Amino acid sequence: MYYILFYKTTEDYLEKRGAYRPEHLDLINKALERGELVMAGALAEPADGAVLIFKGDSPQAAEAFAKNDPYVKNGLIREWQVRQWTVVAGGE
């Protein structure tokens, strides 16, 4: 099953993320290495959110990611949500 972690960022996210970016990217790379994270990226024009796609038996990995993300911990993410995603084309 796939789960999408949706982030809604603060208006000053781009200005403030630099201090937390290395730790955020480390968290991403570790989730990729464990096979939990499939892909991730920020939304653009406007830069008001991000989407991270997880694969697993439950939403636990996506929820744990958000709870441990320095962007969330330091207030750059004003809201996050995990949703199960039913894939009908592509994927494995």
mmCIF file of N, CA and C in Angstrom:
data_model
loop_
_atom_site.group_PDB
_atom_site.id
_atom_site.type_symbol
_atom_site.label_atom_id
_atom_site.label_comp_id
_atom_site.label_asym_id
_atom_site.label_seq_id
_atom_site.Cartn_x
_atom_site.Cartn_y
_atom_site.Cartn_z
ATOM 1 N N MET A 1 0.836 -1.181 0.000
ATOM 2 C CA MET A 1 0.000 0.000 0.000
ATOM 3 C C MET A 1 0.880 1.243 0.000
ATOM 4 N N TYR A 2 0.336 2.291 -0.548
ATOM 5 C CA TYR A 2 1.027 3.574 -0.572
ATOM 6 C C TYR A 2 0.312 4.558 0.350
ATOM 7 N N TYR A 3 1.100 5.447 0.937
ATOM 8 C CA TYR A 3 0.576 6.496 1.794
ATOM 9 C C TYR A 3 1.251 7.801 1.398
ATOM 10 N N ILE A 4 0.453 8.850 1.284
ATOM 11 C CA ILE A 4 0.999 10.164 0.943
ATOM 12 C C ILE A 4 0.979 11.034 2.187
ATOM 13 N N LEU A 5 2.131 11.626 2.475
ATOM 14 C CA LEU A 5 2.253 12.610 3.541
ATOM 15 C C LEU A 5 2.193 13.979 2.872
ATOM 16 N N PHE A 6 1.153 14.721 3.189
ATOM 17 C CA PHE A 6 0.972 16.066 2.660
ATOM 18 C C PHE A 6 1.440 17.075 3.698
ATOM 19 N N TYR A 7 2.240 18.033 3.277
ATOM 20 C CA TYR A 7 2.671 19.137 4.136
ATOM 21 C C TYR A 7 2.092 20.436 3.600
ATOM 22 N N LYS A 8 1.648 21.288 4.504
ATOM 23 C CA LYS A 8 1.318 22.676 4.177
ATOM 24 C C LYS A 8 2.327 23.534 4.928
ATOM 25 N N THR A 9 3.080 24.318 4.184
ATOM 26 C CA THR A 9 4.166 25.097 4.780
ATOM 27 C C THR A 9 3.715 26.489 5.209
ATOM 28 N N THR A 10 4.518 27.091 6.067
ATOM 29 C CA THR A 10 4.277 28.466 6.474
ATOM 30 C C THR A 10 4.703 29.393 5.331
ATOM 31 N N GLU A 11 4.263 30.630 5.381
ATOM 32 C CA GLU A 11 4.593 31.576 4.309
ATOM 33 C C GLU A 11 6.082 31.883 4.252
ATOM 34 N N ASP A 12 6.779 31.802 5.386
ATOM 35 C CA ASP A 12 8.210 32.104 5.423
ATOM 36 C C ASP A 12 9.078 30.843 5.380
ATOM 37 N N TYR A 13 8.503 29.758 4.937
ATOM 38 C CA TYR A 13 9.186 28.460 4.881
ATOM 39 C C TYR A 13 10.501 28.529 4.101
ATOM 40 N N LEU A 14 10.486 29.122 2.929
ATOM 41 C CA LEU A 14 11.700 29.161 2.098
ATOM 42 C C LEU A 14 12.825 29.914 2.792
ATOM 43 N N GLU A 15 12.496 30.967 3.505
ATOM 44 C CA GLU A 15 13.502 31.760 4.194
ATOM 45 C C GLU A 15 14.070 31.041 5.412
ATOM 46 N N LYS A 16 13.270 30.208 6.065
ATOM 47 C CA LYS A 16 13.680 29.587 7.327
ATOM 48 C C LYS A 16 14.188 28.151 7.215
ATOM 49 N N ARG A 17 13.975 27.493 6.095
ATOM 50 C CA ARG A 17 14.284 26.065 6.020
ATOM 51 C C ARG A 17 15.778 25.743 6.033
ATOM 52 N N GLY A 18 16.625 26.681 5.640
ATOM 53 C CA GLY A 18 18.061 26.431 5.532
ATOM 54 C C GLY A 18 18.696 25.844 6.781
ATOM 55 N N ALA A 19 18.305 26.337 7.932
ATOM 56 C CA ALA A 19 18.886 25.870 9.193
ATOM 57 C C ALA A 19 18.545 24.411 9.483
ATOM 58 N N TYR A 20 17.440 23.929 8.945
ATOM 59 C CA TYR A 20 16.953 22.581 9.245
ATOM 60 C C TYR A 20 17.085 21.617 8.060
ATOM 61 N N ARG A 21 17.490 22.139 6.923
ATOM 62 C CA ARG A 21 17.519 21.337 5.694
ATOM 63 C C ARG A 21 18.447 20.118 5.774
ATOM 64 N N PRO A 22 19.689 20.237 6.284
ATOM 65 C CA PRO A 22 20.537 19.039 6.342
ATOM 66 C C PRO A 22 19.908 17.904 7.162
ATOM 67 N N GLU A 23 19.329 18.221 8.305
ATOM 68 C CA GLU A 23 18.691 17.194 9.127
ATOM 69 C C GLU A 23 17.451 16.624 8.429
ATOM 70 N N HIS A 24 16.688 17.482 7.750
ATOM 71 C CA HIS A 24 15.508 17.051 7.002
ATOM 72 C C HIS A 24 15.918 16.085 5.881
ATOM 73 N N LEU A 25 16.957 16.438 5.126
ATOM 74 C CA LEU A 25 17.422 15.579 4.031
ATOM 75 C C LEU A 25 18.008 14.273 4.550
ATOM 76 N N ASP A 26 18.644 14.308 5.711
ATOM 77 C CA ASP A 26 19.152 13.079 6.325
ATOM 78 C C ASP A 26 18.001 12.148 6.675
ATOM 79 N N LEU A 27 16.930 12.701 7.217
ATOM 80 C CA LEU A 27 15.742 11.913 7.544
ATOM 81 C C LEU A 27 15.153 11.289 6.274
ATOM 82 N N ILE A 28 15.114 12.062 5.201
ATOM 83 C CA ILE A 28 14.628 11.563 3.912
ATOM 84 C C ILE A 28 15.501 10.411 3.420
ATOM 85 N N ASN A 29 16.814 10.604 3.430
ATOM 86 C CA ASN A 29 17.727 9.578 2.919
ATOM 87 C C ASN A 29 17.643 8.287 3.730
ATOM 88 N N LYS A 30 17.483 8.397 5.034
ATOM 89 C CA LYS A 30 17.353 7.195 5.870
ATOM 90 C C LYS A 30 16.050 6.459 5.568
ATOM 91 N N ALA A 31 14.961 7.197 5.346
ATOM 92 C CA ALA A 31 13.683 6.564 4.993
ATOM 93 C C ALA A 31 13.773 5.892 3.629
ATOM 94 N N LEU A 32 14.498 6.494 2.697
ATOM 95 C CA LEU A 32 14.729 5.875 1.381
ATOM 96 C C LEU A 32 15.526 4.587 1.528
ATOM 97 N N GLU A 33 16.596 4.626 2.318
ATOM 98 C CA GLU A 33 17.442 3.451 2.522
ATOM 99 C C GLU A 33 16.663 2.294 3.147
ATOM 100 N N ARG A 34 15.733 2.599 4.035
ATOM 101 C CA ARG A 34 14.919 1.557 4.675
ATOM 102 C C ARG A 34 13.831 1.033 3.747
ATOM 103 N N GLY A 35 13.632 1.691 2.608
ATOM 104 C CA GLY A 35 12.610 1.270 1.663
ATOM 105 C C GLY A 35 11.216 1.754 2.015
ATOM 106 N N GLU A 36 11.106 2.667 2.962
ATOM 107 C CA GLU A 36 9.800 3.201 3.370
ATOM 108 C C GLU A 36 9.340 4.335 2.453
ATOM 109 N N LEU A 37 10.264 5.192 2.081
ATOM 110 C CA LEU A 37 9.963 6.359 1.261
ATOM 111 C C LEU A 37 10.229 6.044 -0.195
ATOM 112 N N VAL A 38 9.269 6.372 -1.057
ATOM 113 C CA VAL A 38 9.400 6.129 -2.500
ATOM 114 C C VAL A 38 9.933 7.370 -3.198
ATOM 115 N N MET A 39 9.354 8.526 -2.888
ATOM 116 C CA MET A 39 9.801 9.789 -3.460
ATOM 117 C C MET A 39 9.256 10.934 -2.621
ATOM 118 N N ALA A 40 9.891 12.089 -2.775
ATOM 119 C CA ALA A 40 9.490 13.255 -1.985
ATOM 120 C C ALA A 40 9.883 14.519 -2.727
ATOM 121 N N GLY A 41 9.128 15.569 -2.501
ATOM 122 C CA GLY A 41 9.484 16.842 -3.104
ATOM 123 C C GLY A 41 8.550 17.956 -2.692
ATOM 124 N N ALA A 42 9.046 19.163 -2.864
ATOM 125 C CA ALA A 42 8.278 20.362 -2.529
ATOM 126 C C ALA A 42 7.415 20.795 -3.712
ATOM 127 N N LEU A 43 6.288 21.371 -3.407
ATOM 128 C CA LEU A 43 5.433 21.956 -4.439
ATOM 129 C C LEU A 43 5.993 23.327 -4.799
ATOM 130 N N ALA A 44 5.772 23.752 -6.027
ATOM 131 C CA ALA A 44 6.315 25.020 -6.498
ATOM 132 C C ALA A 44 5.230 25.865 -7.135
ATOM 133 N N GLU A 45 5.490 27.152 -7.126
ATOM 134 C CA GLU A 45 4.646 28.148 -7.793
ATOM 135 C C GLU A 45 3.164 28.012 -7.462
ATOM 136 N N PRO A 46 2.780 28.186 -6.231
ATOM 137 C CA PRO A 46 3.567 28.696 -5.108
ATOM 138 C C PRO A 46 4.203 27.574 -4.298
ATOM 139 N N ALA A 47 5.258 27.929 -3.581
ATOM 140 C CA ALA A 47 5.958 26.989 -2.701
ATOM 141 C C ALA A 47 5.211 26.942 -1.369
ATOM 142 N N ASP A 48 4.090 26.236 -1.374
ATOM 143 C CA ASP A 48 3.232 26.235 -0.187
ATOM 144 C C ASP A 48 2.996 24.852 0.401
ATOM 145 N N GLY A 49 3.773 23.871 -0.050
ATOM 146 C CA GLY A 49 3.575 22.529 0.474
ATOM 147 C C GLY A 49 4.602 21.557 -0.060
ATOM 148 N N ALA A 50 4.452 20.315 0.369
ATOM 149 C CA ALA A 50 5.324 19.233 -0.081
ATOM 150 C C ALA A 50 4.530 17.937 -0.045
ATOM 151 N N VAL A 51 5.016 16.958 -0.792
ATOM 152 C CA VAL A 51 4.369 15.651 -0.873
ATOM 153 C C VAL A 51 5.458 14.590 -0.739
ATOM 154 N N LEU A 52 5.217 13.630 0.150
ATOM 155 C CA LEU A 52 6.142 12.519 0.349
ATOM 156 C C LEU A 52 5.342 11.230 0.217
ATOM 157 N N ILE A 53 5.808 10.316 -0.608
ATOM 158 C CA ILE A 53 5.080 9.076 -0.856
ATOM 159 C C ILE A 53 5.814 7.914 -0.182
ATOM 160 N N PHE A 54 5.076 7.220 0.660
ATOM 161 C CA PHE A 54 5.600 6.084 1.418
ATOM 162 C C PHE A 54 4.934 4.808 0.946
ATOM 163 N N LYS A 55 5.649 3.690 1.133
ATOM 164 C CA LYS A 55 5.100 2.388 0.795
ATOM 165 C C LYS A 55 5.259 1.480 2.009
ATOM 166 N N GLY A 56 4.164 0.795 2.388
ATOM 167 C CA GLY A 56 4.231 -0.104 3.531
ATOM 168 C C GLY A 56 2.874 -0.685 3.860
ATOM 169 N N ASP A 57 2.832 -1.430 4.960
ATOM 170 C CA ASP A 57 1.597 -2.086 5.386
ATOM 171 C C ASP A 57 0.675 -1.175 6.197
ATOM 172 N N SER A 58 1.210 -0.035 6.642
ATOM 173 C CA SER A 58 0.412 0.887 7.459
ATOM 174 C C SER A 58 0.956 2.304 7.262
ATOM 175 N N PRO A 59 0.241 3.299 7.763
ATOM 176 C CA PRO A 59 0.714 4.678 7.651
ATOM 177 C C PRO A 59 1.784 5.033 8.681
ATOM 178 N N GLN A 60 2.205 4.084 9.484
ATOM 179 C CA GLN A 60 3.106 4.347 10.602
ATOM 180 C C GLN A 60 4.407 5.039 10.188
ATOM 181 N N ALA A 61 5.045 4.595 9.108
ATOM 182 C CA ALA A 61 6.314 5.193 8.681
ATOM 183 C C ALA A 61 6.131 6.656 8.291
ATOM 184 N N ALA A 62 5.061 6.956 7.589
ATOM 185 C CA ALA A 62 4.794 8.342 7.182
ATOM 186 C C ALA A 62 4.509 9.216 8.398
ATOM 187 N N GLU A 63 3.731 8.710 9.323
ATOM 188 C CA GLU A 63 3.416 9.469 10.542
ATOM 189 C C GLU A 63 4.660 9.699 11.390
ATOM 190 N N ALA A 64 5.490 8.668 11.517
ATOM 191 C CA ALA A 64 6.725 8.797 12.298
ATOM 192 C C ALA A 64 7.668 9.806 11.646
ATOM 193 N N PHE A 65 7.713 9.784 10.309
ATOM 194 C CA PHE A 65 8.551 10.748 9.603
ATOM 195 C C PHE A 65 8.131 12.164 9.971
ATOM 196 N N ALA A 66 6.854 12.454 9.850
ATOM 197 C CA ALA A 66 6.363 13.804 10.137
ATOM 198 C C ALA A 66 6.654 14.212 11.581
ATOM 199 N N LYS A 67 6.431 13.309 12.503
ATOM 200 C CA LYS A 67 6.642 13.631 13.919
ATOM 201 C C LYS A 67 8.109 13.890 14.245
ATOM 202 N N ASN A 68 9.028 13.351 13.442
ATOM 203 C CA ASN A 68 10.457 13.521 13.682
ATOM 204 C C ASN A 68 11.126 14.518 12.745
ATOM 205 N N ASP A 69 10.378 15.073 11.812
ATOM 206 C CA ASP A 69 10.937 16.000 10.831
ATOM 207 C C ASP A 69 11.247 17.343 11.497
ATOM 208 N N PRO A 70 12.476 17.842 11.337
ATOM 209 C CA PRO A 70 12.806 19.146 11.931
ATOM 210 C C PRO A 70 11.959 20.290 11.375
ATOM 211 N N TYR A 71 11.457 20.144 10.155
ATOM 212 C CA TYR A 71 10.566 21.173 9.620
ATOM 213 C C TYR A 71 9.278 21.240 10.432
ATOM 214 N N VAL A 72 8.758 20.100 10.823
ATOM 215 C CA VAL A 72 7.548 20.050 11.639
ATOM 216 C C VAL A 72 7.861 20.525 13.057
ATOM 217 N N LYS A 73 8.924 19.987 13.627
ATOM 218 C CA LYS A 73 9.294 20.311 15.011
ATOM 219 C C LYS A 73 9.565 21.796 15.217
ATOM 220 N N ASN A 74 10.031 22.470 14.166
ATOM 221 C CA ASN A 74 10.402 23.879 14.287
ATOM 222 C C ASN A 74 9.399 24.835 13.657
ATOM 223 N N GLY A 75 8.189 24.339 13.401
ATOM 224 C CA GLY A 75 7.098 25.210 12.991
ATOM 225 C C GLY A 75 7.074 25.651 11.541
ATOM 226 N N LEU A 76 7.842 25.017 10.662
ATOM 227 C CA LEU A 76 7.808 25.391 9.244
ATOM 228 C C LEU A 76 6.649 24.727 8.509
ATOM 229 N N ILE A 77 6.103 23.685 9.116
ATOM 230 C CA ILE A 77 4.943 22.993 8.564
ATOM 231 C C ILE A 77 3.751 23.351 9.435
ATOM 232 N N ARG A 78 2.773 24.019 8.835
ATOM 233 C CA ARG A 78 1.625 24.458 9.632
ATOM 234 C C ARG A 78 0.563 23.376 9.760
ATOM 235 N N GLU A 79 0.620 22.397 8.864
ATOM 236 C CA GLU A 79 -0.341 21.295 8.902
ATOM 237 C C GLU A 79 0.224 20.124 8.109
ATOM 238 N N TRP A 80 -0.002 18.913 8.616
ATOM 239 C CA TRP A 80 0.371 17.718 7.856
ATOM 240 C C TRP A 80 -0.721 16.676 8.000
ATOM 241 N N GLN A 81 -0.773 15.806 6.985
ATOM 242 C CA GLN A 81 -1.809 14.776 6.939
ATOM 243 C C GLN A 81 -1.283 13.590 6.147
ATOM 244 N N VAL A 82 -1.598 12.393 6.617
ATOM 245 C CA VAL A 82 -1.256 11.170 5.890
ATOM 246 C C VAL A 82 -2.539 10.575 5.349
ATOM 247 N N ARG A 83 -2.515 10.238 4.060
ATOM 248 C CA ARG A 83 -3.676 9.618 3.406
ATOM 249 C C ARG A 83 -3.243 8.366 2.678
ATOM 250 N N GLN A 84 -4.056 7.310 2.783
ATOM 251 C CA GLN A 84 -3.806 6.113 1.992
ATOM 252 C C GLN A 84 -4.093 6.442 0.536
ATOM 253 N N TRP A 85 -3.246 5.919 -0.349
ATOM 254 C CA TRP A 85 -3.370 6.215 -1.784
ATOM 255 C C TRP A 85 -3.572 4.905 -2.520
ATOM 256 N N THR A 86 -4.678 4.793 -3.220
ATOM 257 C CA THR A 86 -4.965 3.622 -4.025
ATOM 258 C C THR A 86 -4.424 3.860 -5.424
ATOM 259 N N VAL A 87 -3.379 3.166 -5.766
ATOM 260 C CA VAL A 87 -2.721 3.334 -7.072
ATOM 261 C C VAL A 87 -3.394 2.424 -8.081
ATOM 262 N N VAL A 88 -3.816 2.985 -9.200
ATOM 263 C CA VAL A 88 -4.484 2.192 -10.241
ATOM 264 C C VAL A 88 -3.629 2.029 -11.491
ATOM 265 N N ALA A 89 -2.531 2.776 -11.588
ATOM 266 C CA ALA A 89 -1.616 2.648 -12.729
ATOM 267 C C ALA A 89 -0.211 2.974 -12.252
ATOM 268 N N GLY A 90 0.760 2.247 -12.770
ATOM 269 C CA GLY A 90 2.140 2.465 -12.371
ATOM 270 C C GLY A 90 2.448 1.759 -11.075
ATOM 271 N N GLY A 91 3.580 2.109 -10.479
ATOM 272 C CA GLY A 91 3.980 1.438 -9.239
ATOM 273 C C GLY A 91 4.368 0.001 -9.507
ATOM 274 N N GLU A 92 4.466 -0.763 -8.448
ATOM 275 C CA GLU A 92 4.846 -2.174 -8.577
ATOM 276 C C GLU A 92 3.636 -3.064 -8.454
#
